[in-house]
CSV table of C-alpha atoms and ligand atoms in Angstrom, one decimal:
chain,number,residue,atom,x,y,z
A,1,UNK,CA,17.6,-2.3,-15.8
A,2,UNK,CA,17.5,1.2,-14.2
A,3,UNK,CA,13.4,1.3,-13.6
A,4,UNK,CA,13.5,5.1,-11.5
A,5,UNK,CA,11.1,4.5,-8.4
A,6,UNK,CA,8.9,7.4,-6.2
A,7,UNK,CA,8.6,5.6,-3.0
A,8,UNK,CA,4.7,6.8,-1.2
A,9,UNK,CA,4.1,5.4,2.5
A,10,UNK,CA,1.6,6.5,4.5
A,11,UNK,CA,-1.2,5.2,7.2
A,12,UNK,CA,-4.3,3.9,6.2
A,13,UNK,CA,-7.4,6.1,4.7
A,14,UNK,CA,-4.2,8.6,3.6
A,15,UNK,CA,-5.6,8.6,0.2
A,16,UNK,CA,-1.8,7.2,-1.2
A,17,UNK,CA,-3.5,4.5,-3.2
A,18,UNK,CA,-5.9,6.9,-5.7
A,19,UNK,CA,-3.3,9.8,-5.1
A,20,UNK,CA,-0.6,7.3,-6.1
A,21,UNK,CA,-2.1,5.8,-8.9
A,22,UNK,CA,-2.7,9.5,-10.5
A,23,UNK,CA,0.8,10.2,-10.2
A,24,UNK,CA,1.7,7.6,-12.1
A,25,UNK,CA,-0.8,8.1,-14.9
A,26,UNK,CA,0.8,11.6,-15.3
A,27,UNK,CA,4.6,10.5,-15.2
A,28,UNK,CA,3.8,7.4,-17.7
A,29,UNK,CA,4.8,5.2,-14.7
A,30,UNK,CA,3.7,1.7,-13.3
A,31,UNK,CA,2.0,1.5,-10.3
A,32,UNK,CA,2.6,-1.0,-7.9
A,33,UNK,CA,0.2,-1.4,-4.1
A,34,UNK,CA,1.9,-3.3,-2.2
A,35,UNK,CA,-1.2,-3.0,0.1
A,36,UNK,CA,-3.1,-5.1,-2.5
A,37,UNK,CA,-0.3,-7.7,-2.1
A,38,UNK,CA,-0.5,-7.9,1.7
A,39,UNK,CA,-4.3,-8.3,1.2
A,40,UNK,CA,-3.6,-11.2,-1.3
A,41,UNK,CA,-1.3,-13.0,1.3
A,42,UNK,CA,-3.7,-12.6,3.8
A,43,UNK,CA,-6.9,-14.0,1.2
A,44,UNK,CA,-5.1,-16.7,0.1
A,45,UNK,CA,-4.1,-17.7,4.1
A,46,UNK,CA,-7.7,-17.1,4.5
A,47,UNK,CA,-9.0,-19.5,1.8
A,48,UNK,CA,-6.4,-22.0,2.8
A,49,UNK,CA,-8.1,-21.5,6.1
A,50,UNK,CA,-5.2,-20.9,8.0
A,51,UNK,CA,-5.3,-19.1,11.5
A,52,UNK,CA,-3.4,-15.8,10.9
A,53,UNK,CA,-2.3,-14.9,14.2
A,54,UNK,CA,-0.2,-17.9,13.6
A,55,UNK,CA,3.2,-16.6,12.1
A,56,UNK,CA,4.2,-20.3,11.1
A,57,UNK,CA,1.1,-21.1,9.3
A,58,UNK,CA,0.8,-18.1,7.7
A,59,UNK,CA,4.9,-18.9,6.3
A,60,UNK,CA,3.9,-22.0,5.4
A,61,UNK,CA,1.0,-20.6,3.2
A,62,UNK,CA,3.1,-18.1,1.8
A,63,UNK,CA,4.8,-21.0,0.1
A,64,UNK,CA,2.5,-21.6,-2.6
A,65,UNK,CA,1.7,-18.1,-3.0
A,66,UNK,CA,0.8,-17.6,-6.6
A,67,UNK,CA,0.2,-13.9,-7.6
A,68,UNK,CA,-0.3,-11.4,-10.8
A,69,UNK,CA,-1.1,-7.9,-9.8
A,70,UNK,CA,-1.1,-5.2,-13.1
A,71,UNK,CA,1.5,-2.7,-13.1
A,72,UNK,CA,-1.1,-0.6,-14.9
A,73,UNK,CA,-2.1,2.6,-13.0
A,74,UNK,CA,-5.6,2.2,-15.2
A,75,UNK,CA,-6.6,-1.1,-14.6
A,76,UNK,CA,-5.8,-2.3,-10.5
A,77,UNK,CA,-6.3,-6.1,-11.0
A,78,UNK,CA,-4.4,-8.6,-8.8
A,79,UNK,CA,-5.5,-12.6,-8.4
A,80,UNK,CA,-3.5,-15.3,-6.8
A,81,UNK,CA,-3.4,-18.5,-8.5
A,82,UNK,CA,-5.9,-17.8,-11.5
A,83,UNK,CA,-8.5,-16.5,-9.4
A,84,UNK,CA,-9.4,-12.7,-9.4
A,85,UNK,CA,-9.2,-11.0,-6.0
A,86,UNK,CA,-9.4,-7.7,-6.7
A,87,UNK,CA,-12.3,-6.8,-4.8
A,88,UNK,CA,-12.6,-9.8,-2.3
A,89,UNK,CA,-8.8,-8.4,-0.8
A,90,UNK,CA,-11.2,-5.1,0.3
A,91,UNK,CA,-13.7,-7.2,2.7
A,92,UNK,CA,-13.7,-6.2,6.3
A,93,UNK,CA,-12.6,-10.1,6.6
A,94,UNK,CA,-9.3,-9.7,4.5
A,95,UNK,CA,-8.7,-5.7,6.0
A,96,UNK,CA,-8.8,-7.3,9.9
A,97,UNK,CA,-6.7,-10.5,8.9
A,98,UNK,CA,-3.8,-8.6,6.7
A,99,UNK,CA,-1.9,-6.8,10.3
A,100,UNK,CA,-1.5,-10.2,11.6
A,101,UNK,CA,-0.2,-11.4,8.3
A,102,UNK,CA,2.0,-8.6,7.6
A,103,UNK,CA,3.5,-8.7,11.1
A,104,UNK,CA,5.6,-12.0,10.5
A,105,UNK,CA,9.4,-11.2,9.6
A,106,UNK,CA,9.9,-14.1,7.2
A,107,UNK,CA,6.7,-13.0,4.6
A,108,UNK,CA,7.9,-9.2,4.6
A,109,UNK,CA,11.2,-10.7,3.8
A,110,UNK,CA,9.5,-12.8,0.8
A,111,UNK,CA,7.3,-10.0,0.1
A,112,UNK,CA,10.1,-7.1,-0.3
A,113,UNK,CA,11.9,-9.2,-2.4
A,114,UNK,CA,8.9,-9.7,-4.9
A,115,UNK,CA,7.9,-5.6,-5.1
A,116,UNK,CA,11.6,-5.4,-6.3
A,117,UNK,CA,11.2,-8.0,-8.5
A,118,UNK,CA,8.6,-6.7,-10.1
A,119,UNK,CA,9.5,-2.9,-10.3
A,120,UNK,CA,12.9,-4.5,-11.9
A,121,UNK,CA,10.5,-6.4,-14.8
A,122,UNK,CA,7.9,-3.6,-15.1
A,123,UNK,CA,8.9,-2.7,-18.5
A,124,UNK,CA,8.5,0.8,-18.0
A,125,UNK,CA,10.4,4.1,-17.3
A,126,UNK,CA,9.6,4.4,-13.7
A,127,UNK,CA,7.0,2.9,-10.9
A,128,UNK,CA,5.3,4.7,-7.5
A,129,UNK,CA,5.2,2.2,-5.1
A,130,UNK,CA,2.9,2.6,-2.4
A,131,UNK,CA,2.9,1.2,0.9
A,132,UNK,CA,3.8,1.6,4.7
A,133,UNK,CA,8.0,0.7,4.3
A,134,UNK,CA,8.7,1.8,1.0
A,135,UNK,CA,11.0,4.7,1.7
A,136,UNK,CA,12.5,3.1,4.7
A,137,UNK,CA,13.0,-0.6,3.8
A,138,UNK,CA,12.1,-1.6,0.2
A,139,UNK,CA,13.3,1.2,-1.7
A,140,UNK,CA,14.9,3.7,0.4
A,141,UNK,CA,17.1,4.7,-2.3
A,142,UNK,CA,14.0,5.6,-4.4
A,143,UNK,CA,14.5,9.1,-6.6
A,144,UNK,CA,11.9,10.5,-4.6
A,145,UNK,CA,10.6,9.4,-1.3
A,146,UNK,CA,6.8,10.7,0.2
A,147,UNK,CA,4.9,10.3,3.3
A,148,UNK,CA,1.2,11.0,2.6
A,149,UNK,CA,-0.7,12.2,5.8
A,150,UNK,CA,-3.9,13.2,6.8
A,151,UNK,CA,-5.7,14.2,10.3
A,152,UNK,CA,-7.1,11.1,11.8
A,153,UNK,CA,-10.5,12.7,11.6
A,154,UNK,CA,-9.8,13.4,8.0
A,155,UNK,CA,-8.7,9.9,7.0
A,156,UNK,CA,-11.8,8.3,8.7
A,157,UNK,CA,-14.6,10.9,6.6
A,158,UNK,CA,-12.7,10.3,3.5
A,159,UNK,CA,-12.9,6.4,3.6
A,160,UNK,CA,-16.6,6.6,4.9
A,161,UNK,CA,-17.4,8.4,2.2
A,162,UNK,CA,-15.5,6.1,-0.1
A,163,UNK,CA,-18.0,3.1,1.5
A,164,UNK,CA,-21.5,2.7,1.0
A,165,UNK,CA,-23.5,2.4,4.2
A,166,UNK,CA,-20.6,3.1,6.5
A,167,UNK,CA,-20.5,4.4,9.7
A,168,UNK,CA,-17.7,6.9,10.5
A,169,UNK,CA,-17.2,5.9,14.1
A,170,UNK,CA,-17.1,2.1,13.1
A,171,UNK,CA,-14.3,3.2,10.0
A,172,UNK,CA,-12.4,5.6,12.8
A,173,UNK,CA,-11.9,2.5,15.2
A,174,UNK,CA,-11.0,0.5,12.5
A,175,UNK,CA,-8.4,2.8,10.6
A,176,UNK,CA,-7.0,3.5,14.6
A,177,UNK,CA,-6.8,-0.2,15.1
A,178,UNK,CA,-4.6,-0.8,12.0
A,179,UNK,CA,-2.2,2.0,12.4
A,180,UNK,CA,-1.9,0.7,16.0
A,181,UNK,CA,-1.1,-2.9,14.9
A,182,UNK,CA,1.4,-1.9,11.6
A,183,UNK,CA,2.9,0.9,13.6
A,184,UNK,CA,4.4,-1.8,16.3
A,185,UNK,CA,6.0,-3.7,12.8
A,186,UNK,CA,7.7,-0.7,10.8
A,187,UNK,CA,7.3,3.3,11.1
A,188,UNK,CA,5.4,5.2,9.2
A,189,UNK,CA,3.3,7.6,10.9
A,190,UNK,CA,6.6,10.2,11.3
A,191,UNK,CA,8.9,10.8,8.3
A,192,UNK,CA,12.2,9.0,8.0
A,193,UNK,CA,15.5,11.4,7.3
A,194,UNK,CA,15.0,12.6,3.5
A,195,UNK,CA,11.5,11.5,3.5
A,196,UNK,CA,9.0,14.8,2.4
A,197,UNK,CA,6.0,14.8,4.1
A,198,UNK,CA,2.7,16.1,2.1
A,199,UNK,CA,-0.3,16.7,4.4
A,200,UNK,CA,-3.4,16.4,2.7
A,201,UNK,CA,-5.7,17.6,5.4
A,202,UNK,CA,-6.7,21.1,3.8
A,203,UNK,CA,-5.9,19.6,0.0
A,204,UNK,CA,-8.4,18.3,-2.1
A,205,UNK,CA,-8.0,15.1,-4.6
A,206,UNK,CA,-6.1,17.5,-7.5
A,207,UNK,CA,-4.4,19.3,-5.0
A,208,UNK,CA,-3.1,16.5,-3.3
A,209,UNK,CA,-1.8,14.9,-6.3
A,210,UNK,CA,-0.4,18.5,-7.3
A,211,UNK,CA,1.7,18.5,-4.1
A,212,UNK,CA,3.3,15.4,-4.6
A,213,UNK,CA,4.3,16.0,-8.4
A,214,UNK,CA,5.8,19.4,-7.1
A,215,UNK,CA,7.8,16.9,-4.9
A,216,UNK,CA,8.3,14.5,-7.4
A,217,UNK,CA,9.6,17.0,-9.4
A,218,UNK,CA,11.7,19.0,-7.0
A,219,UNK,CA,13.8,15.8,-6.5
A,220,UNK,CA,14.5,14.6,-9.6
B,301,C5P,O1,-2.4,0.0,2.0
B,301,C5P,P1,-3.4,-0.9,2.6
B,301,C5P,O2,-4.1,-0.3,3.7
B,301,C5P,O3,-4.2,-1.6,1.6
B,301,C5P,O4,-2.5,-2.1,3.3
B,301,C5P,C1,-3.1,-3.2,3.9
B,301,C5P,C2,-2.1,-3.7,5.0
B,301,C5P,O5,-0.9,-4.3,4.4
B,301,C5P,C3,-1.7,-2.7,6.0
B,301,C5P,O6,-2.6,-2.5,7.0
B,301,C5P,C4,-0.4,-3.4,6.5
B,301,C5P,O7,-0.7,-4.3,7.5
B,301,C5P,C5,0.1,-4.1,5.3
B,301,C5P,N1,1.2,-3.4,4.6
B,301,C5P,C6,2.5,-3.5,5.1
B,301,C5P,N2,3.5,-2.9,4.4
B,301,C5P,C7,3.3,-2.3,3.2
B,301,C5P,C8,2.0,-2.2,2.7
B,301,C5P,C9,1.0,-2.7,3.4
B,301,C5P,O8,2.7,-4.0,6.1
B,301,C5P,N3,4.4,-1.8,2.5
């Protein structure tokens, strides 16, 4: 079936996931984080106690890797084999494990073929599709393609804020040390040809999700 996509990378603390999911709530779209599903890959290697700086292992546990994640831009649930997940695949544990997951050619292979999968069976007019390759590798044929930036600085207050008891210094290592590792597996901090760039720096929430409907709507 001819489900229409809107294809949103960009680095972590970018604010693609809540911006994302509003999008979608306007349009009457799915929404699908493909974030959510590297987290669950790298939960369920975790659980099955598997050392996931090793890219064999982590294939291996890929094999039995039994997921649900809601298409519903109201309700973000995902669980892997029965169990729940949705907030255990945000622990610091899961956040520093998922680069090393995500870095192994063989599970983005598995994994790309699954978001299509699923956009193809989502059952509804359209889906925004958030992640780092979206407009470059899984969908770059998407009717409209995004890269969400922020200011480093920005990105860091934002997810601090979003984080009880959080230090910003501790959240701006950590946000630096993740675009450093997923920037060596696929490009996203610099626009691909076609790709339109929003910069939320000086936008608020609204305005943010504003910008990308504009685009949305521009394209289409
Ligand atoms: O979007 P989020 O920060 O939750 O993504 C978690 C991790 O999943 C990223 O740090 C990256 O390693 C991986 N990822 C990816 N490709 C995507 C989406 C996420 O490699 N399309």
């Amino acid at each position: 079936g001819l489900v229409r996509v809107v294809a949103v990378d960009g680095p972590a603390g970018s604010g693609k996931s809540s911006v994302s999911r509003a999008v979608a709530s306007r349009l009457g779209y799915g929404y699908l984080d493909t974030g959510a599903v590297y987290r669950a890959l790298a939960w369920h290697a975790l659980a099955h106690a598997v050392d996931t700086s090793d890219a064999s292992a982590v294939v291996d546990a890929s094999g039995d890797f039994d997921l649900w994640i809601s298409l519903d831009p109201a309700e973000a649930r995902v669980s892997v084999a029965g169990t729940d997940v949705t907030e255990a695949i945000r622990t610091s544990r899961v956040t520093e494990a998922v680069s090393g997951v995500a870095r192994v050619p063989a599970v983005r292979r598995g994994l790309t073929g699954l978001f299509r999968a699923l956009v193809a069976g989502a059952g509804r007019p359209g889906v925004v599709v958030e992640g780092r390759d979206i407009t470059t590798i899984v969908f770059p044929d998407a009717e409209a393609r995004v890269l969400l930036t922020a200011d480093p600085a920005v990105r860091a207050a934002r997810r601090t804020a979003e984080t009880e008891g959080a230090d910003v210094a501790v959240v701006a290592a950590s946000i630096e040390r993740r675009d450093a590792a997923d920037s060596a597996v696929v490009e996203f901090m610099d626009a691909a040809d076609g790709v339109r760039v929003v910069d939320s720096t000086h936008l608020d929430f609204e305005g943010t999700v504003d910008a990308v409907l504009a685009v949305i709507a521009e394209e289409t």
